[in-house]
PDB file of C-alpha atoms in Angstrom:
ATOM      1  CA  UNK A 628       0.000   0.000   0.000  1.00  0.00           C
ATOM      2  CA  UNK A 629       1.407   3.149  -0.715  1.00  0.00           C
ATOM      3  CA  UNK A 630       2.143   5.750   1.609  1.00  0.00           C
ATOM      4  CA  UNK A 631      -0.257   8.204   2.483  1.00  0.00           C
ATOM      5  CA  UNK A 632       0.713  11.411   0.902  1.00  0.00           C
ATOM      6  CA  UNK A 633       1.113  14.737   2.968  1.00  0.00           C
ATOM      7  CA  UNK A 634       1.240  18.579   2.782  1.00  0.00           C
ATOM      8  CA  UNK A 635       4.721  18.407   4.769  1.00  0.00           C
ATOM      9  CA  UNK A 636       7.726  20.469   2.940  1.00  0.00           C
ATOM     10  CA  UNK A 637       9.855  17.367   3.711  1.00  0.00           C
ATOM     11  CA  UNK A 638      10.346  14.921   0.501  1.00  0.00           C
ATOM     12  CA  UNK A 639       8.917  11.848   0.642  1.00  0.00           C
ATOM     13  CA  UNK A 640      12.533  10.013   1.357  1.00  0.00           C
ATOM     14  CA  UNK A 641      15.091  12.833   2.953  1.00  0.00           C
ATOM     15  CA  UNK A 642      17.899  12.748   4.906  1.00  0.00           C
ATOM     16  CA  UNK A 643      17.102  14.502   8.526  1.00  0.00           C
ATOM     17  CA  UNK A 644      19.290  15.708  11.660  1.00  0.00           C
ATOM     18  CA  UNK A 645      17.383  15.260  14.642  1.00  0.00           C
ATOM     19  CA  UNK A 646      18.427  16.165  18.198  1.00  0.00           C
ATOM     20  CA  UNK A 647      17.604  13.620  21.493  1.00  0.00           C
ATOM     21  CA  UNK A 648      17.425  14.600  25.509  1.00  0.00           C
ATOM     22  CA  UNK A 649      18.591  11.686  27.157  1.00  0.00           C
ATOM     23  CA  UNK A 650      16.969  11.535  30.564  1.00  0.00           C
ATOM     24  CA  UNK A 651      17.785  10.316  33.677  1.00  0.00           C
ATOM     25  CA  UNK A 652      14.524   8.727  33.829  1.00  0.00           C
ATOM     26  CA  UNK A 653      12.271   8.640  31.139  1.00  0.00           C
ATOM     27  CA  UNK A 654       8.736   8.274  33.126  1.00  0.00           C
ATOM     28  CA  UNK A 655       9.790  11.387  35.438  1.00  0.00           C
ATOM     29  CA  UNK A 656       7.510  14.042  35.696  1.00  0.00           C
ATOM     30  CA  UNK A 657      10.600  16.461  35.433  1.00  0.00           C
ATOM     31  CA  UNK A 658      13.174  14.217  33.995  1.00  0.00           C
ATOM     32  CA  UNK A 659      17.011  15.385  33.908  1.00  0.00           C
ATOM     33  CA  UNK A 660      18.669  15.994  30.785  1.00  0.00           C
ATOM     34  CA  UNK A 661      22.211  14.049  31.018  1.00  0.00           C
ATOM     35  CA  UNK A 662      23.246  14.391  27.125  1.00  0.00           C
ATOM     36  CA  UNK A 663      21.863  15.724  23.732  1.00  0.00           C
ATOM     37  CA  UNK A 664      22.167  12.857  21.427  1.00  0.00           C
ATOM     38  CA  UNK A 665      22.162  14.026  17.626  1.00  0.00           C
ATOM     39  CA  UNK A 666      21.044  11.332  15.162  1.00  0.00           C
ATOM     40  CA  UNK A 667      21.427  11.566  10.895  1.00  0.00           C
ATOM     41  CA  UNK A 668      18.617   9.371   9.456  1.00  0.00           C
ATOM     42  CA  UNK A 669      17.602   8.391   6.059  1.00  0.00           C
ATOM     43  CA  UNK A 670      13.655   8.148   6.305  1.00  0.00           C
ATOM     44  CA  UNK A 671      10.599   8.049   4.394  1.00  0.00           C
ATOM     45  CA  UNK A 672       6.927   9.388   5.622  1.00  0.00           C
ATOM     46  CA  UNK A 673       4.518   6.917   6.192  1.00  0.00           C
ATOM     47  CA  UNK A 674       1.372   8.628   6.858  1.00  0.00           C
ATOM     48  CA  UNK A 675       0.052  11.610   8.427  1.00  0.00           C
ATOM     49  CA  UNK A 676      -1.705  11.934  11.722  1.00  0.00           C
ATOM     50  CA  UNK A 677      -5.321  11.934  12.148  1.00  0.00           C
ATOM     51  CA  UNK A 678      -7.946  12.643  14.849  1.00  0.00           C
ATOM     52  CA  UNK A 679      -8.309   8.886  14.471  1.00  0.00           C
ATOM     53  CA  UNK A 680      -4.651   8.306  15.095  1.00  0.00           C
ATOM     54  CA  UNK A 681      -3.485  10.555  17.692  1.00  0.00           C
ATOM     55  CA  UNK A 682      -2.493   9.108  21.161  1.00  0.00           C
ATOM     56  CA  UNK A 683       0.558   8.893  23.347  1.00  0.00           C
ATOM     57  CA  UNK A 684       3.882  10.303  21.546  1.00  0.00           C
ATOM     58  CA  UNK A 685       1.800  11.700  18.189  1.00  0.00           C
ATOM     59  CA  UNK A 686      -0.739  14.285  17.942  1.00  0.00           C
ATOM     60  CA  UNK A 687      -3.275  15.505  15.379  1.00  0.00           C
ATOM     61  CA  UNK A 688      -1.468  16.865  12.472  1.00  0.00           C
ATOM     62  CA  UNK A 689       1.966  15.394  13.339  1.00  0.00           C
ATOM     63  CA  UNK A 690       4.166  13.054  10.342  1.00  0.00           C
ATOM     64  CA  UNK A 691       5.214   9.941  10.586  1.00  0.00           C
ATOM     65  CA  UNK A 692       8.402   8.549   9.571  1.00  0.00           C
ATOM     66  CA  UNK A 693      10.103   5.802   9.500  1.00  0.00           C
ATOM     67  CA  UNK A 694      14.325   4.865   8.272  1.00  0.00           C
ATOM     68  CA  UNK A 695      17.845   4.023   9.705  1.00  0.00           C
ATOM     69  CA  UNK A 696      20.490   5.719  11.727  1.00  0.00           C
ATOM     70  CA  UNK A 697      23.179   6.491   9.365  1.00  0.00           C
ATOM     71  CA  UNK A 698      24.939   7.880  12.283  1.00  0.00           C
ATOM     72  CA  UNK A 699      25.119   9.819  15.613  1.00  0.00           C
ATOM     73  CA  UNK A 700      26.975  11.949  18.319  1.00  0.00           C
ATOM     74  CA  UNK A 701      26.557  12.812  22.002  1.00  0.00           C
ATOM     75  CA  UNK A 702      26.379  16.787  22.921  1.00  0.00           C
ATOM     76  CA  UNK A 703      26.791  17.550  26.642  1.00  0.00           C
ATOM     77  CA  UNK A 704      24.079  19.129  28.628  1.00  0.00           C
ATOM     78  CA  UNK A 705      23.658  21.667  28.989  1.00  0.00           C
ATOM     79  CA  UNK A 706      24.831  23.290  25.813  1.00  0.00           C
ATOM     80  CA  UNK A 707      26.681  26.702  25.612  1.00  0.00           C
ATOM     81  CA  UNK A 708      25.622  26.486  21.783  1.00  0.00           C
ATOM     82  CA  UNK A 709      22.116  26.057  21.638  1.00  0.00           C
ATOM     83  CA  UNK A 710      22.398  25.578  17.488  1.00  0.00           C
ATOM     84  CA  UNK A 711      25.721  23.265  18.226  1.00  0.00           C
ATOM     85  CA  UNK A 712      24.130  20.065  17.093  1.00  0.00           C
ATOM     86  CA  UNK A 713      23.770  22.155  13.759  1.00  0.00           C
ATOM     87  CA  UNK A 714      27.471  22.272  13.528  1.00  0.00           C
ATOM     88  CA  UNK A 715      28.778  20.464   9.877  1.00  0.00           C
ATOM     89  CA  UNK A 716      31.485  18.862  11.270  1.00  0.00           C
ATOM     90  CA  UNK A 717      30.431  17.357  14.726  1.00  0.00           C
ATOM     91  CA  UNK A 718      32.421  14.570  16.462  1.00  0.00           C
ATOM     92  CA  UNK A 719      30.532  11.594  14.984  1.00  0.00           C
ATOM     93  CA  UNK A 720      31.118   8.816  17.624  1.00  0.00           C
ATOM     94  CA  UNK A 721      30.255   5.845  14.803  1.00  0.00           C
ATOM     95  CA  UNK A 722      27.840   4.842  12.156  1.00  0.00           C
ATOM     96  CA  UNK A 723      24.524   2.632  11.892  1.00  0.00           C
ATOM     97  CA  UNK A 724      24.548   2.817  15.937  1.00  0.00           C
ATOM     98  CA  UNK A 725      23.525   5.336  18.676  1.00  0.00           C
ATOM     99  CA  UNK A 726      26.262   6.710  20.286  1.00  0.00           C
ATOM    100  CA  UNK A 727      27.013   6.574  23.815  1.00  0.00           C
ATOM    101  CA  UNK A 728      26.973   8.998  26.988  1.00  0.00           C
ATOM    102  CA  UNK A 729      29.913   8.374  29.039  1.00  0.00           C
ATOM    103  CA  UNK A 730      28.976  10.146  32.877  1.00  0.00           C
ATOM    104  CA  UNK A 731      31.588  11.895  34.379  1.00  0.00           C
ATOM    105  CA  UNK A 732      33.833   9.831  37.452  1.00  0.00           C
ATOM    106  CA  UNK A 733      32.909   9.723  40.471  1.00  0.00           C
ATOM    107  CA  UNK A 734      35.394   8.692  43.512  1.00  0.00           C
ATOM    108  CA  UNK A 735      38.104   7.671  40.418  1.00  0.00           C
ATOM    109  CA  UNK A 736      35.362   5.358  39.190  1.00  0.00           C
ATOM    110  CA  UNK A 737      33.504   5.709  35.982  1.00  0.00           C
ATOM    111  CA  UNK A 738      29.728   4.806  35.989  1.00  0.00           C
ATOM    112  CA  UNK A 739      28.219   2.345  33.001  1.00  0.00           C
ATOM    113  CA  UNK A 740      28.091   3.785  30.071  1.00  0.00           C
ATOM    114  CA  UNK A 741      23.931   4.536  28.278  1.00  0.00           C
ATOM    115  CA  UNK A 742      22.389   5.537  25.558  1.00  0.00           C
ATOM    116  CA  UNK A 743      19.213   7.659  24.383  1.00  0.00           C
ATOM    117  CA  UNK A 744      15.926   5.181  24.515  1.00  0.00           C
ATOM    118  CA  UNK A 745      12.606   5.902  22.826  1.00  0.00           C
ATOM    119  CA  UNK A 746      10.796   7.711  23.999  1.00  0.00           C
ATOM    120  CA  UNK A 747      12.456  11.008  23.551  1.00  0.00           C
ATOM    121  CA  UNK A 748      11.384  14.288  22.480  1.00  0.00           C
ATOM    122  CA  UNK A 749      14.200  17.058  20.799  1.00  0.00           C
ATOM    123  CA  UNK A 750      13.687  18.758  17.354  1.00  0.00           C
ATOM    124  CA  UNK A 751      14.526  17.626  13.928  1.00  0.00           C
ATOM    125  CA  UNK A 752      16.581  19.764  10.836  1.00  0.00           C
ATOM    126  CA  UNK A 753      14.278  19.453   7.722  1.00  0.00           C
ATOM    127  CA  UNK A 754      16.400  21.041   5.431  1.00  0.00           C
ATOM    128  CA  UNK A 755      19.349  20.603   3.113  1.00  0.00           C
ATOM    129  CA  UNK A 756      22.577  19.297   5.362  1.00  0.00           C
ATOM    130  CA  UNK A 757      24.751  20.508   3.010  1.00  0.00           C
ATOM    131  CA  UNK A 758      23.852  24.007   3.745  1.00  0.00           C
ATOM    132  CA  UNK A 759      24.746  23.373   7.885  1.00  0.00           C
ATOM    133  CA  UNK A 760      27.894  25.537   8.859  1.00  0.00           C
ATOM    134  CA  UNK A 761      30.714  25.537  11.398  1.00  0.00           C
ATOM    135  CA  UNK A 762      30.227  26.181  13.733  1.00  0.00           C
ATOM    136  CA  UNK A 763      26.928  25.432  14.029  1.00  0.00           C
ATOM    137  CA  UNK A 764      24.283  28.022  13.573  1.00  0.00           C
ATOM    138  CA  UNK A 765      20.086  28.194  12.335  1.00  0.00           C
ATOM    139  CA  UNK A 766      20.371  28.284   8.935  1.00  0.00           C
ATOM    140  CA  UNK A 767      18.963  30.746   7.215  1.00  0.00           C
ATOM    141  CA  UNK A 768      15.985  28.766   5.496  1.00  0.00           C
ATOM    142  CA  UNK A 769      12.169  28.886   5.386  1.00  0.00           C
ATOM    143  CA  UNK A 770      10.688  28.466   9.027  1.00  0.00           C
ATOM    144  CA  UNK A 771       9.035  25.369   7.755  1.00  0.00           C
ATOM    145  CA  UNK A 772      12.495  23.579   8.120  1.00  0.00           C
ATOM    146  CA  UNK A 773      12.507  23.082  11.744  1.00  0.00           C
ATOM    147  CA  UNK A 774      10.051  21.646  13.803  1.00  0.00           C
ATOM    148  CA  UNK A 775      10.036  19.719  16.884  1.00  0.00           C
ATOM    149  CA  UNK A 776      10.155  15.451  16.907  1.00  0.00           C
ATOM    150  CA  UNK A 777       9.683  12.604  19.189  1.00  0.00           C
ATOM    151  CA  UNK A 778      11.426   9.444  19.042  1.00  0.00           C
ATOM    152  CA  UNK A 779       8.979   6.818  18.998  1.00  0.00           C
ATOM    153  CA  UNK A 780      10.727   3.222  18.656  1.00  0.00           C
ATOM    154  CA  UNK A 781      14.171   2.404  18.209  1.00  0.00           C
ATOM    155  CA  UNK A 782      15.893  -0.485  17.504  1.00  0.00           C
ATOM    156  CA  UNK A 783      12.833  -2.276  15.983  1.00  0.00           C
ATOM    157  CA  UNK A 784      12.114  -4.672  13.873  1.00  0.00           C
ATOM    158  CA  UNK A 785      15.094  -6.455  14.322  1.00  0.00           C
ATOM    159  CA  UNK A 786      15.967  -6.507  18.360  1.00  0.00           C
ATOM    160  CA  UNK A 787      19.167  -6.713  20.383  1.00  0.00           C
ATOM    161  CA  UNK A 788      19.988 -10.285  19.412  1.00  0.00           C
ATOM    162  CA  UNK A 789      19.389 -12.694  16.742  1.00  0.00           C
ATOM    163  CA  UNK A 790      19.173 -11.185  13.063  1.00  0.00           C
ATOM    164  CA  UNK A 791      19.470  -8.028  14.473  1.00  0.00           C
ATOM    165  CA  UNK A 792      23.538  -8.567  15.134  1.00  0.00           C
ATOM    166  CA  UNK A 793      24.308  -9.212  12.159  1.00  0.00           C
ATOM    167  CA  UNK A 794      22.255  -6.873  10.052  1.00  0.00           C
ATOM    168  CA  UNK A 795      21.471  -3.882  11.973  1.00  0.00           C
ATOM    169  CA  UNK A 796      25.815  -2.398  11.571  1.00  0.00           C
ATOM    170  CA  UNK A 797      25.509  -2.509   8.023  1.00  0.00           C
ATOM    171  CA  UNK A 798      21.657  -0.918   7.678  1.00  0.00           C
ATOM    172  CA  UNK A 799      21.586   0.951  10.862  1.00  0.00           C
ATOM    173  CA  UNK A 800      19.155   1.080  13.527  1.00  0.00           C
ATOM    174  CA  UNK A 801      16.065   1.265  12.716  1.00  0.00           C
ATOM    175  CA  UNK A 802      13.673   4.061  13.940  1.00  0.00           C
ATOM    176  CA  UNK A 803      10.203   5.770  13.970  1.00  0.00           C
ATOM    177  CA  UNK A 804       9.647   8.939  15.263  1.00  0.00           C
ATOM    178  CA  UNK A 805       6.824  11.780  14.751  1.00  0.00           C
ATOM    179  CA  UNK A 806       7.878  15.265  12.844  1.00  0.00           C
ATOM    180  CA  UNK A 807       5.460  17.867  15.062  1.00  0.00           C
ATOM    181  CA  UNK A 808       4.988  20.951  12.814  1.00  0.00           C
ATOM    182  CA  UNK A 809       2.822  22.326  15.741  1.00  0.00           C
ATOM    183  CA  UNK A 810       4.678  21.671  18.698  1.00  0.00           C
ATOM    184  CA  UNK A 811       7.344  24.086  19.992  1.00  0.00           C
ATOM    185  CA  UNK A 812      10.645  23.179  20.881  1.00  0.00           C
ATOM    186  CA  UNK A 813      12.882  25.922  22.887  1.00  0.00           C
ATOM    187  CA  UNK A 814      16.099  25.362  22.599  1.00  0.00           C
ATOM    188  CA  UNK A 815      17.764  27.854  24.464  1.00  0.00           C
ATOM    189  CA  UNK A 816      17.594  30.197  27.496  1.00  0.00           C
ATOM    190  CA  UNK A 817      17.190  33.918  25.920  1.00  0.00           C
ATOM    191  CA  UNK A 818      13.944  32.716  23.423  1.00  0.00           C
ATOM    192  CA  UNK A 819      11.387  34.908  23.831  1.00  0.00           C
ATOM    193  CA  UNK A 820       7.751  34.749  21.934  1.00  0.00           C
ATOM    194  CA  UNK A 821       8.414  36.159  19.006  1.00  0.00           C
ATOM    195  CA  UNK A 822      11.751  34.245  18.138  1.00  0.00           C
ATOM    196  CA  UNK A 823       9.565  31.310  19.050  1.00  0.00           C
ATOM    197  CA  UNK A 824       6.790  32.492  16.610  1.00  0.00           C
ATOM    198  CA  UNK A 825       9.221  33.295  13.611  1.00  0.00           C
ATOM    199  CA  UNK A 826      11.014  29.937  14.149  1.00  0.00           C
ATOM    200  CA  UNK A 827       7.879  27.911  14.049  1.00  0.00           C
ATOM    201  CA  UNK A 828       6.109  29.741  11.491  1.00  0.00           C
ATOM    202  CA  UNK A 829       3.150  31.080  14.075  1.00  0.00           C
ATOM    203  CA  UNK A 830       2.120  34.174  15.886  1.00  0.00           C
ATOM    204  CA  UNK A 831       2.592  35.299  19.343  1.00  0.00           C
ATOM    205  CA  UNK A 832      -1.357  35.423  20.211  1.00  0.00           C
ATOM    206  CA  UNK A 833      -1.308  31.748  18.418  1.00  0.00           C
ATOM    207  CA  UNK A 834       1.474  30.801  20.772  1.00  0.00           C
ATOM    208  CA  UNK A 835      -0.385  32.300  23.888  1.00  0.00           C
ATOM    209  CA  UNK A 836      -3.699  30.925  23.112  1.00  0.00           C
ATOM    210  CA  UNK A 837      -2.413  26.987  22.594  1.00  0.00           C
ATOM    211  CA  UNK A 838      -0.078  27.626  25.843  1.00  0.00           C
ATOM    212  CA  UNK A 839      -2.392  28.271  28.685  1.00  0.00           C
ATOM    213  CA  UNK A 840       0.582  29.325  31.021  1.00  0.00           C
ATOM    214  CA  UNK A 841       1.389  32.395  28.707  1.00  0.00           C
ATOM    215  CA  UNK A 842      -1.568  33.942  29.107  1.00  0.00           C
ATOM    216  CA  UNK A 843      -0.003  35.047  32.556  1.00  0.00           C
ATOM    217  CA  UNK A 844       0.947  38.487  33.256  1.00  0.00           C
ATOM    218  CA  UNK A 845       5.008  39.437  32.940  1.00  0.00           C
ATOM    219  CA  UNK A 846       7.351  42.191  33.760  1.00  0.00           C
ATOM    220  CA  UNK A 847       8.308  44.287  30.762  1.00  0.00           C
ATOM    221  CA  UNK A 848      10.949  46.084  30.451  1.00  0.00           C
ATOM    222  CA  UNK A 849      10.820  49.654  28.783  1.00  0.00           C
ATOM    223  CA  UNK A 850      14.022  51.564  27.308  1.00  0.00           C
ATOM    224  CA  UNK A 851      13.662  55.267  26.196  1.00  0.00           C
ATOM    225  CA  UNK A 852      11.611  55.690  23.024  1.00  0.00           C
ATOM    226  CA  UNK A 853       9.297  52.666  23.369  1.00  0.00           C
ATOM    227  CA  UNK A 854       6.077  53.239  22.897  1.00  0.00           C
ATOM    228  CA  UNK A 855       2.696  50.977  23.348  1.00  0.00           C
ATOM    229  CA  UNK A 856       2.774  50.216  20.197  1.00  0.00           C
ATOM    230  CA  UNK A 857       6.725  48.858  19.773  1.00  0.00           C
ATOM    231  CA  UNK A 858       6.032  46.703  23.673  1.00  0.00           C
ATOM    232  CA  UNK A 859       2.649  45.427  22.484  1.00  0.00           C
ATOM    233  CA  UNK A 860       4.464  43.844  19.323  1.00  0.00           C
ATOM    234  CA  UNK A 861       7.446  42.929  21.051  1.00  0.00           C
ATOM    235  CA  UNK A 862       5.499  40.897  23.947  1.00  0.00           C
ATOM    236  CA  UNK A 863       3.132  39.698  21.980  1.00  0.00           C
ATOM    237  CA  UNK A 864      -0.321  41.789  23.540  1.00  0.00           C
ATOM    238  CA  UNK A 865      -2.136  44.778  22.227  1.00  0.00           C
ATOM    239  CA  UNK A 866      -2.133  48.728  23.831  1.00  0.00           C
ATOM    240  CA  UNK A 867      -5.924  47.777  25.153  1.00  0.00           C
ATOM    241  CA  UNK A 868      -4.132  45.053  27.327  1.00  0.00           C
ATOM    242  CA  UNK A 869      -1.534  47.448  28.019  1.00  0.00           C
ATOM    243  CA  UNK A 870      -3.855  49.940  29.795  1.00  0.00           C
ATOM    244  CA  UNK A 871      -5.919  47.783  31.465  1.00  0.00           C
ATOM    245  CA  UNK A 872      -3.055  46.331  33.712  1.00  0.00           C
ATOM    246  CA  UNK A 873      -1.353  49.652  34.137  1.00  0.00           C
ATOM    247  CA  UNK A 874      -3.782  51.532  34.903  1.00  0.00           C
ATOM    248  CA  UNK A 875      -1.094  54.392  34.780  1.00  0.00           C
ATOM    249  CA  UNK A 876      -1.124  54.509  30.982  1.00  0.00           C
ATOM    250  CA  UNK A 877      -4.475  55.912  31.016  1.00  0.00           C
ATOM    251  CA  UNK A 878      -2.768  59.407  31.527  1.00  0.00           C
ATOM    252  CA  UNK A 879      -4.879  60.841  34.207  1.00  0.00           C
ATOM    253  CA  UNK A 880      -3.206  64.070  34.635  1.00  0.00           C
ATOM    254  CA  UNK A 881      -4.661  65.073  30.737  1.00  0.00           C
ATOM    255  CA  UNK A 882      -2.919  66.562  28.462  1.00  0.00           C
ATOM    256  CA  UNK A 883      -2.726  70.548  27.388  1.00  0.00           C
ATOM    257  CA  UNK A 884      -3.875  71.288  24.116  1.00  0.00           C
ATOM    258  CA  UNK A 885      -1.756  73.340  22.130  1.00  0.00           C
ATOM    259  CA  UNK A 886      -2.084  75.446  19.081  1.00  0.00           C
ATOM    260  CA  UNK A 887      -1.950  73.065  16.076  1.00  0.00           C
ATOM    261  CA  UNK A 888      -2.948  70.193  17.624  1.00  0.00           C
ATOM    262  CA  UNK A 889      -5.746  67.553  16.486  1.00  0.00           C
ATOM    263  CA  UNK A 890      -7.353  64.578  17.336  1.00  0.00           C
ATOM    264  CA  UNK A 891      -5.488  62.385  14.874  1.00  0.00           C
ATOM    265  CA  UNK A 892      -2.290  63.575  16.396  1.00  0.00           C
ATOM    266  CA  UNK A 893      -2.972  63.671  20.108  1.00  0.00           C
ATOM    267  CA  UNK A 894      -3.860  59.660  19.404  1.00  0.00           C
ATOM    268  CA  UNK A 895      -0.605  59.315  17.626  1.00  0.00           C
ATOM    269  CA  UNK A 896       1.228  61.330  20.402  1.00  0.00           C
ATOM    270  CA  UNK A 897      -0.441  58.761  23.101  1.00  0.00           C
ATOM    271  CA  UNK A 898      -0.302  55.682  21.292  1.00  0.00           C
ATOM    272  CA  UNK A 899      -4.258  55.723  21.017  1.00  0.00           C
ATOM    273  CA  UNK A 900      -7.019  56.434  18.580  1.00  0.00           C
ATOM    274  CA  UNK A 901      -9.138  58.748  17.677  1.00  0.00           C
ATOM    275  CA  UNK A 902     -12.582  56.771  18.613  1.00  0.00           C
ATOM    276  CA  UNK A 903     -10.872  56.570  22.173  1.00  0.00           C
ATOM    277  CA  UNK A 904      -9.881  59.837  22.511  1.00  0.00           C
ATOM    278  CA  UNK A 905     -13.824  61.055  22.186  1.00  0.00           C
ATOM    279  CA  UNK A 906     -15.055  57.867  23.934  1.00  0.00           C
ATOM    280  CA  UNK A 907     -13.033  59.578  27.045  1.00  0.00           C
ATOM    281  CA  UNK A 908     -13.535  62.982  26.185  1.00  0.00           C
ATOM    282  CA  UNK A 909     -17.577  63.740  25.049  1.00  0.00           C
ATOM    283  CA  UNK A 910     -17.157  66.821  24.433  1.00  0.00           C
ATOM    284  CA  UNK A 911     -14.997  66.178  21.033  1.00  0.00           C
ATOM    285  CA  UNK A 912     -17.618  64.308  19.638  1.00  0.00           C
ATOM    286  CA  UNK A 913     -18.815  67.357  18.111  1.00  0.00           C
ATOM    287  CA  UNK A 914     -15.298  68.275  16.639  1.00  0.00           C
ATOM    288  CA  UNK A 915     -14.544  66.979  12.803  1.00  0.00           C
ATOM    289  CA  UNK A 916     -12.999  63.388  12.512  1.00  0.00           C
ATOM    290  CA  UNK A 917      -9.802  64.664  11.502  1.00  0.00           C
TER     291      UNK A 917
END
């Protein structure tokens, strides 16, 4: 049967760069990160991601895909880089076969080595690896690129023993793992919204509508010349917002009309419009709308 086809900017067989957590323990409710485990993969889609299908590791909307590890390298965590699994020319620790965290000593004694397991959420490089730099940067390529992933299976169909020792160095292990278009991934400390936005190909009041926990108020910092306009972009609210939690912004003390001056411009002086202007003041609903 053939594949199902989808509306995803990935061809239907690609080569992809994904990037792993490796947790401490994978069931946690706030697992540690030991490693960043960065896997190259030949895949191929398989089908997209219905209401039907959704459940635990894929959502609505998501692409699966299936292929080998051609091969992989372990980052430490945290990372000073946050685009250093982008690098070209990372230290590849073998091919076909996940590579391995090595934790540090402890007491002059070093601890088993491990390995990322499935499941295991990170993000996933779309685009053409030949146009990855060093050192390693984003790209700059449509937003439709990057997206976030989780690692679904790994090591399947063939197993730890048997057929699988034999075959699985030469093909690579196999995987399956869900491209999420719609999910955001931060990778590093200083993202803000609209980074976030731009990177996934969304809008702040997108991002804060999906993400119940954004809706909260912040602290924003001003800098001489901002105005309501500039912060409302920039944090990803409108001036109405604005005013209704600072109630300061309302300018209560008035303002002095001068010679020259006119609705239209009073509203531009006070980030505001003209409709609000004579919604406060009823008295300038008899002036022109000028």
């Amino acid at each position: 049967m053939a594949p199902t086809p989808t509306s995803s900017p990935l061809q239907f067989v690609a080569n992809v760069r994904l990037l792993l957590r490796q947790v401490d323990h994978t069931g946690a409710r706030e697992p540690l990160t030991l490693a960043r485990h960065v896997f190259e993969c030949f895949i191929q889609q398989t089908k997209l991601i219905s209401s039907r299908d959704n459940g635990p590791g894929v959502d609505t909307g998501d692409i699966l895909c299936e292929g080998y590890l051609c091969r992989a390298a372990v980052l430490p965590h945290p990372a000073v880089d946050a685009w250093d699994w982008l690098d070209a020319d990372l230290d590849w620790q073998g091919a076909a076969v996940r590579g391995e965290y090595q934790p540090p000593a402890t007491g002059g004694v070093l601890p088993p080595s491990s390995t990322v397991q499935a499941p295991a959420d990170g993000a996933c490089w779309l685009g053409d690896l030949s146009l990855l730099q060093t050192p390693g940067v984003l790209p700059h390529a449509p937003r439709a690129l990057f997206a976030a992933a989780s690692l679904l299976m790994i090591g399947a169909a063939y197993g730890p023993g048997g057929i699988g020792a034999l075959v699985q160095p030469e093909l690579g292990e196999k995987l399956t793992f869900a491209i999420k278009p719609h999910r955001v991934y931060v990778l590093e400390a200083g993202d803000t919204l609209n980074s976030i936005a731009y990177r996934f190909g969304t809008t702040v009041p997108t991002l804060r509508r999906v993400n119940q926990d954004l809706q909260e108020l912040q602290t924003i910092e001003t800098a001489p010349g901002d105005t309501l306009t500039l912060l409302a972009g920039t944090y990803g609210t409108t001036v109405e917002t604005l005013r209704k939690h600072n109630p300061e912004l309302l300018r209560a003390d008035g303002h002095t009309v001068v010679e020259g001056d006119t609705i239209a411009t009073i509203a531009e002086l006070y980030d505001t419009t003209n409709r609000t202007i004579r919604k406060y003041n009823p008295p300038l609903a008899e002036y022109p709308k000028r």
